[in-house]
PDB file of N, CA and C in Angstrom:
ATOM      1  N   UNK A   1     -32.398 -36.804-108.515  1.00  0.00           N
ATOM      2  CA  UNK A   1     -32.024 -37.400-107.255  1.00  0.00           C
ATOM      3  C   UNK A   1     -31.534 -36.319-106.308  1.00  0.00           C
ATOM      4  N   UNK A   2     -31.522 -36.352-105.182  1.00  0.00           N
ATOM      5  CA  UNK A   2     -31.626 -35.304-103.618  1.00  0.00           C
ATOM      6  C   UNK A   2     -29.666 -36.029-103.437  1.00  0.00           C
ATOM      7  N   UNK A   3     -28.831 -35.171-103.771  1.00  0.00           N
ATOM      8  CA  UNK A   3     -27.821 -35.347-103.570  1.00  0.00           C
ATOM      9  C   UNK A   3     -27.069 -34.469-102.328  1.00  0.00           C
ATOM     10  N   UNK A   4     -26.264 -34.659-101.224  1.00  0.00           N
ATOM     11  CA  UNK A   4     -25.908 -33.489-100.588  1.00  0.00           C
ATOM     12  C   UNK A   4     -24.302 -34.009-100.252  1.00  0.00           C
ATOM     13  N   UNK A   5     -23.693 -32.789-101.356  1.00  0.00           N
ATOM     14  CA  UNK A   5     -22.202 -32.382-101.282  1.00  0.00           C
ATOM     15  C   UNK A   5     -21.348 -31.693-100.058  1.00  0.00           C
ATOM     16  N   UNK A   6     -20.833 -32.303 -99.662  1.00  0.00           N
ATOM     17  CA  UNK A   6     -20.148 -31.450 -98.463  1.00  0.00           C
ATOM     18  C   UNK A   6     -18.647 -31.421 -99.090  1.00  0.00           C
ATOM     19  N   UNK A   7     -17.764 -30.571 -98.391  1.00  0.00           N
ATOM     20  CA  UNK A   7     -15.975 -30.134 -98.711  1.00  0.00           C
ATOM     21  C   UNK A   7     -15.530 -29.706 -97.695  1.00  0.00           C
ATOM     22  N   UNK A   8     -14.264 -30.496 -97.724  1.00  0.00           N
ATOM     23  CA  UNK A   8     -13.098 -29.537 -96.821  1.00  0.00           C
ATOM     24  C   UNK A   8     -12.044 -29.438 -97.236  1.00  0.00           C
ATOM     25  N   UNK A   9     -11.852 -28.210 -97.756  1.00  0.00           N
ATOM     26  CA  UNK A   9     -10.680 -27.604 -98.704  1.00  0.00           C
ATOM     27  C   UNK A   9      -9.663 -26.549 -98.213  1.00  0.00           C
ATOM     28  N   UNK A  10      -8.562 -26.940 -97.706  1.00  0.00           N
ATOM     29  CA  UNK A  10      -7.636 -25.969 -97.089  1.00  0.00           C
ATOM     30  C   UNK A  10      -7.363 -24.775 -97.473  1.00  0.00           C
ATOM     31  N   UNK A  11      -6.894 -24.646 -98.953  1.00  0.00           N
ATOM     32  CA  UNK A  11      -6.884 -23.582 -99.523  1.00  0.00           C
ATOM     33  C   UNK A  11      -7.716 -22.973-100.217  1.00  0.00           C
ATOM     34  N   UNK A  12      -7.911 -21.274 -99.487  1.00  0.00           N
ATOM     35  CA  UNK A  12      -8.678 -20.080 -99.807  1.00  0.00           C
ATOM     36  C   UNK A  12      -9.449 -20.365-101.557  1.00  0.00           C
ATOM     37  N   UNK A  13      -8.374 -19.862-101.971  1.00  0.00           N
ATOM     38  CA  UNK A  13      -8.349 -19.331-103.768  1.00  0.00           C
ATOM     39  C   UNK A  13      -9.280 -20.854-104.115  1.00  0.00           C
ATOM     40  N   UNK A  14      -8.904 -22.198-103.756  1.00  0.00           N
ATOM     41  CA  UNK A  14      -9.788 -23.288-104.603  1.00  0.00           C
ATOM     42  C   UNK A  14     -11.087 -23.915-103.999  1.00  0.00           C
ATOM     43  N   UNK A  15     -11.143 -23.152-102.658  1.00  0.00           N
ATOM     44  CA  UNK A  15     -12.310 -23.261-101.500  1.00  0.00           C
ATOM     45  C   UNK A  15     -13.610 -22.845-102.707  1.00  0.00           C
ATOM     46  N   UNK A  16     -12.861 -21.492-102.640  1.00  0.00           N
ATOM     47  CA  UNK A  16     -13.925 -20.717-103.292  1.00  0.00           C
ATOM     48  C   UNK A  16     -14.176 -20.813-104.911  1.00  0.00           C
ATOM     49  N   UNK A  17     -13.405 -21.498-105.676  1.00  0.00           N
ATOM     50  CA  UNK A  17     -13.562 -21.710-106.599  1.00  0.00           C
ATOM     51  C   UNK A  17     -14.743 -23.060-106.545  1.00  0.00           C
ATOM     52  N   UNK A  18     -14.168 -23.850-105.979  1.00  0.00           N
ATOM     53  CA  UNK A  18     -15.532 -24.899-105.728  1.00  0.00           C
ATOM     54  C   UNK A  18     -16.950 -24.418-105.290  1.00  0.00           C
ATOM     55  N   UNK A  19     -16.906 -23.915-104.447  1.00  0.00           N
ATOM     56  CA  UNK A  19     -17.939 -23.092-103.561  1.00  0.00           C
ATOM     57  C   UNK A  19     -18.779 -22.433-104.996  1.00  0.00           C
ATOM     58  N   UNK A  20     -18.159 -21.615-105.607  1.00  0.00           N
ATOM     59  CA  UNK A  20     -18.666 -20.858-107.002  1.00  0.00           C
ATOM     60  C   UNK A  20     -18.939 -22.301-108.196  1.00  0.00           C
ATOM     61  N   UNK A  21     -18.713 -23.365-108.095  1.00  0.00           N
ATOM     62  CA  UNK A  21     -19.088 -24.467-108.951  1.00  0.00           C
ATOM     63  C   UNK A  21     -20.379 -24.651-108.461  1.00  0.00           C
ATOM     64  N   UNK A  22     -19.802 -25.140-107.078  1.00  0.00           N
ATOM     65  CA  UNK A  22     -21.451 -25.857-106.568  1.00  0.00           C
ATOM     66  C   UNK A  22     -22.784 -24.994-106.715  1.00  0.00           C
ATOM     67  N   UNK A  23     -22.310 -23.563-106.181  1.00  0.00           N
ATOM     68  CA  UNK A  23     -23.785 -22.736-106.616  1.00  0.00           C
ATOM     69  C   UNK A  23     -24.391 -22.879-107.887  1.00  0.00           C
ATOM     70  N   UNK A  24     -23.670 -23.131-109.037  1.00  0.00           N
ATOM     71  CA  UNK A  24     -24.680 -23.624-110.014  1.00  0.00           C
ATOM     72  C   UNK A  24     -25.308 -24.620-110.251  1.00  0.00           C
ATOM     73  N   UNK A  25     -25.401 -25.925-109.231  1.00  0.00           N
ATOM     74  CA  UNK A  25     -25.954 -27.040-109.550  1.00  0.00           C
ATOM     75  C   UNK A  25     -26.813 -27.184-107.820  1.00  0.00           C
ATOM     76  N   UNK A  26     -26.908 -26.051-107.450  1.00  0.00           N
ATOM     77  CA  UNK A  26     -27.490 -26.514-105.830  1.00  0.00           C
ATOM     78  C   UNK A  26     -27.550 -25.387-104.665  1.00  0.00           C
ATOM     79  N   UNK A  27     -28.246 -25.702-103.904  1.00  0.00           N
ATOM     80  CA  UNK A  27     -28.331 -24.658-102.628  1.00  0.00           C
ATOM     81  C   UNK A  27     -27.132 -25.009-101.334  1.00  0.00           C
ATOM     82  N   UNK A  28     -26.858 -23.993-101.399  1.00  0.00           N
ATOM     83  CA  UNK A  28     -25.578 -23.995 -99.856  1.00  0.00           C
ATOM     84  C   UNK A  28     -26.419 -24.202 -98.777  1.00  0.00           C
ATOM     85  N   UNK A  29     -26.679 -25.104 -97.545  1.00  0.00           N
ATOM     86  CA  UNK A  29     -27.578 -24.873 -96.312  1.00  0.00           C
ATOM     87  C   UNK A  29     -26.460 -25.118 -95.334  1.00  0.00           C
ATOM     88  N   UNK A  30     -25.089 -25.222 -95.377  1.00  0.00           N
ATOM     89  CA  UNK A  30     -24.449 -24.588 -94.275  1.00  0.00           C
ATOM     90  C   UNK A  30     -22.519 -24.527 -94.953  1.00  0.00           C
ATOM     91  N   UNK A  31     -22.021 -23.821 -94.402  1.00  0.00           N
ATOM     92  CA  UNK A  31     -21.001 -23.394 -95.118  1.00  0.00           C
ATOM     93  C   UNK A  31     -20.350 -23.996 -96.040  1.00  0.00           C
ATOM     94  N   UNK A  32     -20.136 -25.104 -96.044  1.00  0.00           N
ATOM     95  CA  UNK A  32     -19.354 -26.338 -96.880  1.00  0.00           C
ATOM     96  C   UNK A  32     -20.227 -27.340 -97.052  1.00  0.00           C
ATOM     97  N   UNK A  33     -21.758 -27.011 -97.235  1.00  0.00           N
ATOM     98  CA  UNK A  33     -22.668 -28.275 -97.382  1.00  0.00           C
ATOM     99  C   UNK A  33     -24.089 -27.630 -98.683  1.00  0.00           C
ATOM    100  N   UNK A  34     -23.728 -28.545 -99.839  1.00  0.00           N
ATOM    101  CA  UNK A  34     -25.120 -28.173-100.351  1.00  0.00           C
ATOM    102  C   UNK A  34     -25.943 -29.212-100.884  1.00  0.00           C
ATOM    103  N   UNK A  35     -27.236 -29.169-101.154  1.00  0.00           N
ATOM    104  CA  UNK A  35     -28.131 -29.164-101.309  1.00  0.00           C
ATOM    105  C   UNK A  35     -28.275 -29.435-102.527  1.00  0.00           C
ATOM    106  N   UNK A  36     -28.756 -30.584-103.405  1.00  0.00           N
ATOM    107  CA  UNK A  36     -28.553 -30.201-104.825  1.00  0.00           C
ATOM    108  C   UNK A  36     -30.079 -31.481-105.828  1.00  0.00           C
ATOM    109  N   UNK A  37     -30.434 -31.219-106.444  1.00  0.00           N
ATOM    110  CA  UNK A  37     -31.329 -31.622-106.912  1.00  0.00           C
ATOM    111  C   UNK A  37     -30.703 -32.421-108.369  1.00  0.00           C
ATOM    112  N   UNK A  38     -30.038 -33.473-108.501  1.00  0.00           N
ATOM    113  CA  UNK A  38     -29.823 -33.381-110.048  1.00  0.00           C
ATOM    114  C   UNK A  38     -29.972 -34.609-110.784  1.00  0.00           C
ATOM    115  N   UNK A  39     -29.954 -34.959-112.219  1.00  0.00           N
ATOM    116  CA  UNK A  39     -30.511 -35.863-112.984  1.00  0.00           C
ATOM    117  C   UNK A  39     -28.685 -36.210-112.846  1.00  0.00           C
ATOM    118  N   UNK A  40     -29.222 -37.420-113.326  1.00  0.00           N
ATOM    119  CA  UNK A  40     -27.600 -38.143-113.782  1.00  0.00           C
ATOM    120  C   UNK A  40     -26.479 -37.539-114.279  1.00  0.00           C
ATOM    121  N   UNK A  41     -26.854 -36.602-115.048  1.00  0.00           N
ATOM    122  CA  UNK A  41     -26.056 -36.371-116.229  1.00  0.00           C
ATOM    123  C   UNK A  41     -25.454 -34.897-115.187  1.00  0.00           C
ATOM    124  N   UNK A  42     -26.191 -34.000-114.968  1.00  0.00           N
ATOM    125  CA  UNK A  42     -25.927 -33.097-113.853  1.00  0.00           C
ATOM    126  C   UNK A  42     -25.590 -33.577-112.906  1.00  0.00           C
ATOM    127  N   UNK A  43     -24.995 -34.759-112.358  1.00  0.00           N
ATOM    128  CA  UNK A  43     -24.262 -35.420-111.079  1.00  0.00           C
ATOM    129  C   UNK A  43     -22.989 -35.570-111.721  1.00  0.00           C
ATOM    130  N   UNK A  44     -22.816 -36.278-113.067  1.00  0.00           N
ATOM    131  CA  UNK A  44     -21.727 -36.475-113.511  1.00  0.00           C
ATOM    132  C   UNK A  44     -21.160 -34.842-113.988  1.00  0.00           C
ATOM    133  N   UNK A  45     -21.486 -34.282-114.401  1.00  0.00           N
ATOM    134  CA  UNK A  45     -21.214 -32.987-114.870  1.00  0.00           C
ATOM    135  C   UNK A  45     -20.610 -32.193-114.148  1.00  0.00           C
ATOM    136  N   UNK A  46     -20.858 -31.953-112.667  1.00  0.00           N
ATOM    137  CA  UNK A  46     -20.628 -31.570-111.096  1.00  0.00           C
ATOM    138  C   UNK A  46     -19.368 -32.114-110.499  1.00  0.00           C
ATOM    139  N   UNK A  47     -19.673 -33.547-111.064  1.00  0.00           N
ATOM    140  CA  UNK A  47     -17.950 -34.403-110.506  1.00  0.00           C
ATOM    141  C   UNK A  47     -16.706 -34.163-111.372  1.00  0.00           C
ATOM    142  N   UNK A  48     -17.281 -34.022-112.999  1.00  0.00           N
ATOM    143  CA  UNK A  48     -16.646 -33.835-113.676  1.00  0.00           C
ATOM    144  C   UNK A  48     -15.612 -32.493-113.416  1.00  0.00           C
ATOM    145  N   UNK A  49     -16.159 -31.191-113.171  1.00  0.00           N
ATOM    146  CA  UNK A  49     -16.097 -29.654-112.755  1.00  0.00           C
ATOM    147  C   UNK A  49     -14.982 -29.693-111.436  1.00  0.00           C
ATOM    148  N   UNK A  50     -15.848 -30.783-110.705  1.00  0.00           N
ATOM    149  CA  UNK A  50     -14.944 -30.434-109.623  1.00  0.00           C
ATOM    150  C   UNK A  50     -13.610 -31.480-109.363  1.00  0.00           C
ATOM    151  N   UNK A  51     -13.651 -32.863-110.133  1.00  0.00           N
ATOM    152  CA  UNK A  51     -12.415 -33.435-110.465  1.00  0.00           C
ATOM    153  C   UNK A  51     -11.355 -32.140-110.630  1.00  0.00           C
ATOM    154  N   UNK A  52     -11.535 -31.405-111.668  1.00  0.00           N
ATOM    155  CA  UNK A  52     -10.686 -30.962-112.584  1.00  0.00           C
ATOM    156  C   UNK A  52     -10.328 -29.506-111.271  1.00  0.00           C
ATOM    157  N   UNK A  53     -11.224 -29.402-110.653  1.00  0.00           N
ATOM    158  CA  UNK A  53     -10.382 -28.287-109.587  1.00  0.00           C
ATOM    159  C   UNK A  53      -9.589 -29.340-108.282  1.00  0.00           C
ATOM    160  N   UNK A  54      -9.998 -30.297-107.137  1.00  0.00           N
ATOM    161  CA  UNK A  54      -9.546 -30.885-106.088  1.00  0.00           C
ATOM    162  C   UNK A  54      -8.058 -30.977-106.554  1.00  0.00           C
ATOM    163  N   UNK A  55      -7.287 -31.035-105.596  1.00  0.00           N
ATOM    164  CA  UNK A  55      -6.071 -31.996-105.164  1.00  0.00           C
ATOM    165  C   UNK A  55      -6.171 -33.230-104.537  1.00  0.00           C
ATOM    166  N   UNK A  56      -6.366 -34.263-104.971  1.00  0.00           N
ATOM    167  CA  UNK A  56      -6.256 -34.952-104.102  1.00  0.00           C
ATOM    168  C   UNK A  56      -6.140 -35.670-102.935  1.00  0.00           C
ATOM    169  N   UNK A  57      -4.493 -35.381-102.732  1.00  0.00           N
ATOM    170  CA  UNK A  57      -4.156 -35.555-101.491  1.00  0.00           C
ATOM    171  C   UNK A  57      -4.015 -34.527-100.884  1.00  0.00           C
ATOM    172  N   UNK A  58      -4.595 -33.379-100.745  1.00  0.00           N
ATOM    173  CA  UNK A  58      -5.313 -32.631 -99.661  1.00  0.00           C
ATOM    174  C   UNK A  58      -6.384 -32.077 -99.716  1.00  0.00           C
ATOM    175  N   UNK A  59      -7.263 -31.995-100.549  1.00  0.00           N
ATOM    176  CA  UNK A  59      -9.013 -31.861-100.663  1.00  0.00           C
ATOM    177  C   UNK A  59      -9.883 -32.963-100.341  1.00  0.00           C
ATOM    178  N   UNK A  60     -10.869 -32.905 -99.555  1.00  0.00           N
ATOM    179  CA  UNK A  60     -12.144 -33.959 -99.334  1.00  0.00           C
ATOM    180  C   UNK A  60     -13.465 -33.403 -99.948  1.00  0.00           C
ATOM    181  N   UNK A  61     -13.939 -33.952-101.140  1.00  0.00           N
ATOM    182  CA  UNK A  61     -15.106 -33.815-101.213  1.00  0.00           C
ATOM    183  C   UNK A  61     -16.532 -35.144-101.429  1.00  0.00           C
ATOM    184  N   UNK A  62     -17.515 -34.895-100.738  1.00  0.00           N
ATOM    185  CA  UNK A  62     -18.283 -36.047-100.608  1.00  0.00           C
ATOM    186  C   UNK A  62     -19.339 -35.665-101.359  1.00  0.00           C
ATOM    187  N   UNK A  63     -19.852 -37.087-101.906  1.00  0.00           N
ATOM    188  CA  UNK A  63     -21.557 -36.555-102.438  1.00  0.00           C
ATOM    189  C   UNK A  63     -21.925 -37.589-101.978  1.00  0.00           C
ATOM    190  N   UNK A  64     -23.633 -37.679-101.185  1.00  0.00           N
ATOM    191  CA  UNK A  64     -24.606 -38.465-100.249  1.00  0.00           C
ATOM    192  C   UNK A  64     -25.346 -38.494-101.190  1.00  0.00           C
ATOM    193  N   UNK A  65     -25.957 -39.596-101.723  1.00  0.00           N
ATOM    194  CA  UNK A  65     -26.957 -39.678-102.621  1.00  0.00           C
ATOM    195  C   UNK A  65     -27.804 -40.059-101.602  1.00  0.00           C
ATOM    196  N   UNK A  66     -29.118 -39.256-101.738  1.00  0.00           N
ATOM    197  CA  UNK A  66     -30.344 -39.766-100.307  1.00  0.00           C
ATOM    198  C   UNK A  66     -31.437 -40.240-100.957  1.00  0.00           C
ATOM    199  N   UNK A  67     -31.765 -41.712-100.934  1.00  0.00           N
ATOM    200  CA  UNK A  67     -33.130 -42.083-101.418  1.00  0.00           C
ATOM    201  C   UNK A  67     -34.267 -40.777-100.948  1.00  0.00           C
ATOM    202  N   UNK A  68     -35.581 -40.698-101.770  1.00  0.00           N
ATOM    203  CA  UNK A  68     -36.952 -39.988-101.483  1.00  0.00           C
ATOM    204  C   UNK A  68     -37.279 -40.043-100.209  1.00  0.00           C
ATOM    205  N   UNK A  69     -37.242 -41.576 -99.737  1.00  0.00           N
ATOM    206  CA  UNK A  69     -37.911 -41.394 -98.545  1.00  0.00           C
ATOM    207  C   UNK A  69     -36.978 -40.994 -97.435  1.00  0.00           C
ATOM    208  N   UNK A  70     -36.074 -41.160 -97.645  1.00  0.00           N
ATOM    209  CA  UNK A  70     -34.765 -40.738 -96.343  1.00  0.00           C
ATOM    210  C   UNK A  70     -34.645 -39.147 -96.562  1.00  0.00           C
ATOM    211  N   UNK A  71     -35.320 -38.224 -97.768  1.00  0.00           N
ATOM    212  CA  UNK A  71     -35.181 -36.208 -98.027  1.00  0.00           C
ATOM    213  C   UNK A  71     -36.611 -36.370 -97.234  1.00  0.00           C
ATOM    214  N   UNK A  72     -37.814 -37.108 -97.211  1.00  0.00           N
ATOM    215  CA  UNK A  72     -38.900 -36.279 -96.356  1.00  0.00           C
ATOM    216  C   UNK A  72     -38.888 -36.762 -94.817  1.00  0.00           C
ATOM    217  N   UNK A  73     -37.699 -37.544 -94.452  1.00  0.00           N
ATOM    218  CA  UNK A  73     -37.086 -37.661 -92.875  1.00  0.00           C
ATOM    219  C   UNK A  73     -36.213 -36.949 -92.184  1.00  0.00           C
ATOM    220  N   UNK A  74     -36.043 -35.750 -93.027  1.00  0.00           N
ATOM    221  CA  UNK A  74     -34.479 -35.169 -92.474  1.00  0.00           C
ATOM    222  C   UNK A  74     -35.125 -34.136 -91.774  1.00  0.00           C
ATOM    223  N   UNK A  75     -34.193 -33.868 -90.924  1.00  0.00           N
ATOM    224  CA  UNK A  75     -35.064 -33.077 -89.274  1.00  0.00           C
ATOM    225  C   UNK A  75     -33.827 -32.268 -89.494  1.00  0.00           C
ATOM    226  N   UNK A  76     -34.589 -30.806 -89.201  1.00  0.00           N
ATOM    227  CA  UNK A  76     -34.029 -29.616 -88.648  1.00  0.00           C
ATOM    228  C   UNK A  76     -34.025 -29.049 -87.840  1.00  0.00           C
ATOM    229  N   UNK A  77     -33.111 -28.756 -86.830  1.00  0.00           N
ATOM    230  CA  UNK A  77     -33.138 -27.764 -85.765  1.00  0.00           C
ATOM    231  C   UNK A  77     -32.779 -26.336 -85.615  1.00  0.00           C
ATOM    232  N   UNK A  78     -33.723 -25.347 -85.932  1.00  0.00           N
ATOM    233  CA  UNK A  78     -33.270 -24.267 -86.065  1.00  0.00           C
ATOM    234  C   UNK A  78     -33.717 -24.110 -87.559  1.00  0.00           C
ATOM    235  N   UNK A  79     -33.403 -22.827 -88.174  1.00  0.00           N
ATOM    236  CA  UNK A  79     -33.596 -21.913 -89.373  1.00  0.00           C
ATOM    237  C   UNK A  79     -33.249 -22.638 -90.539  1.00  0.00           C
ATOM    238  N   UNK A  80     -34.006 -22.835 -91.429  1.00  0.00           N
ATOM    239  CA  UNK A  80     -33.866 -23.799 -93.073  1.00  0.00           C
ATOM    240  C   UNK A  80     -34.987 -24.420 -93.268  1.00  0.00           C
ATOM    241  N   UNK A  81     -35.089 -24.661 -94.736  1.00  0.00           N
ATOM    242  CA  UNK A  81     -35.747 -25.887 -95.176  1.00  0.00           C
ATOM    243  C   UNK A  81     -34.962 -26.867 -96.076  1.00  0.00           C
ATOM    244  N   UNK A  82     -35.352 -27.681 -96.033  1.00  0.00           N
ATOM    245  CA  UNK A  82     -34.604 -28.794 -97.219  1.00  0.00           C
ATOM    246  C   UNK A  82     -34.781 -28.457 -98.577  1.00  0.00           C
ATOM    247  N   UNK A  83     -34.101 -28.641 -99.529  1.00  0.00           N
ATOM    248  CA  UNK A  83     -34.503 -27.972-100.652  1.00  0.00           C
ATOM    249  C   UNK A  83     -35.506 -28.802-101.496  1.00  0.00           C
ATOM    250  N   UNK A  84     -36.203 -28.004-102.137  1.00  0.00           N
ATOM    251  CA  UNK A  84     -37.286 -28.621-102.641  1.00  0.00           C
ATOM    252  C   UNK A  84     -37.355 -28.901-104.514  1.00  0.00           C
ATOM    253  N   UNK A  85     -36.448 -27.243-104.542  1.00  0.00           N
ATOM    254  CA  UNK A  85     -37.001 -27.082-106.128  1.00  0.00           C
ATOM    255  C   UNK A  85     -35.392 -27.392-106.884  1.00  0.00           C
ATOM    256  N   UNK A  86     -35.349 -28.073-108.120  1.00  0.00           N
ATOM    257  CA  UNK A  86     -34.187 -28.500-108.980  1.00  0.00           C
ATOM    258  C   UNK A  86     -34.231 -26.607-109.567  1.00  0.00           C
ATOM    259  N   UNK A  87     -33.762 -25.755-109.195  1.00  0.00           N
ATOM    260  CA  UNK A  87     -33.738 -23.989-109.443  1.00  0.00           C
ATOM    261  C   UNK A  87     -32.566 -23.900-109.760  1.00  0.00           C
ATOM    262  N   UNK A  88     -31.309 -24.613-109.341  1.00  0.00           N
ATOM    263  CA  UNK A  88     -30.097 -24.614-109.734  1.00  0.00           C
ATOM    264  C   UNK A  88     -29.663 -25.387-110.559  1.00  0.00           C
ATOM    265  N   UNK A  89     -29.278 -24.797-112.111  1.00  0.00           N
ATOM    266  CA  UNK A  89     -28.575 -25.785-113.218  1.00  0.00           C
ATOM    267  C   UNK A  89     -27.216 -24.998-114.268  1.00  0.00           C
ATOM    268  N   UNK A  90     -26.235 -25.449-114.393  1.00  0.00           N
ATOM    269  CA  UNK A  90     -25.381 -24.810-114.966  1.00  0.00           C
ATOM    270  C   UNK A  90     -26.028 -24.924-116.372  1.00  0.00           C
ATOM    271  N   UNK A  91     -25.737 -23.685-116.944  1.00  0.00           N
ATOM    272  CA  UNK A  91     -26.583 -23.546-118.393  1.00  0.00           C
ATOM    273  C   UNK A  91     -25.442 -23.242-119.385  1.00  0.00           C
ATOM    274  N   UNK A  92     -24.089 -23.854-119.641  1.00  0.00           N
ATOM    275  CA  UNK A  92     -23.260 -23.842-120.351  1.00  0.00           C
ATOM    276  C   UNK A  92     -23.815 -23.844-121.718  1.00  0.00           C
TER     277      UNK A  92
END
């Protein structure tokens, strides 16, 4: 499934600790937004990872699950493509 994670995380040190989660399950296409290709089990796996880093009550993180036909409607303006290939998987 075409999932796209966005965050807004105040603090530096757990910004980037998330930021370094998400690159293994997905493509970054703009600073706090990625891109992610994943089966169930790699959605839960991702929430799981990043439960265990957020605060709560001051971290926001979202995941958009986008039906098929709503990933070959998404319009870009300017430099990117949508991601295409599942290339990102944590290999624990």
């Amino acid at each position: 499934m075409f999932i796209l994670i966005s965050y807004d995380i105040p603090h530096d040190k757990r910004r980037s600790k998330i930021a370094k989660t998400l690159e293994n399950f997905g493509k970054r296409v703009q600073y706090s937004v990625f891109e992610c290709q994943l089966t169930d089990s790699q959605l839960a796996d991702v929430r799981n990872r990043l439960t265990a880093l957020v605060v709560p009550n001051e971290d926001s993180i979202r995941f958009y699950s986008l039906p098929k036909d709503a990933v070959t409607a998404i319009l870009i303006l300017g430099h990117g493509v949508v991601t295409q290939d599942p290339i990102f998987y944590w290999t624990d």
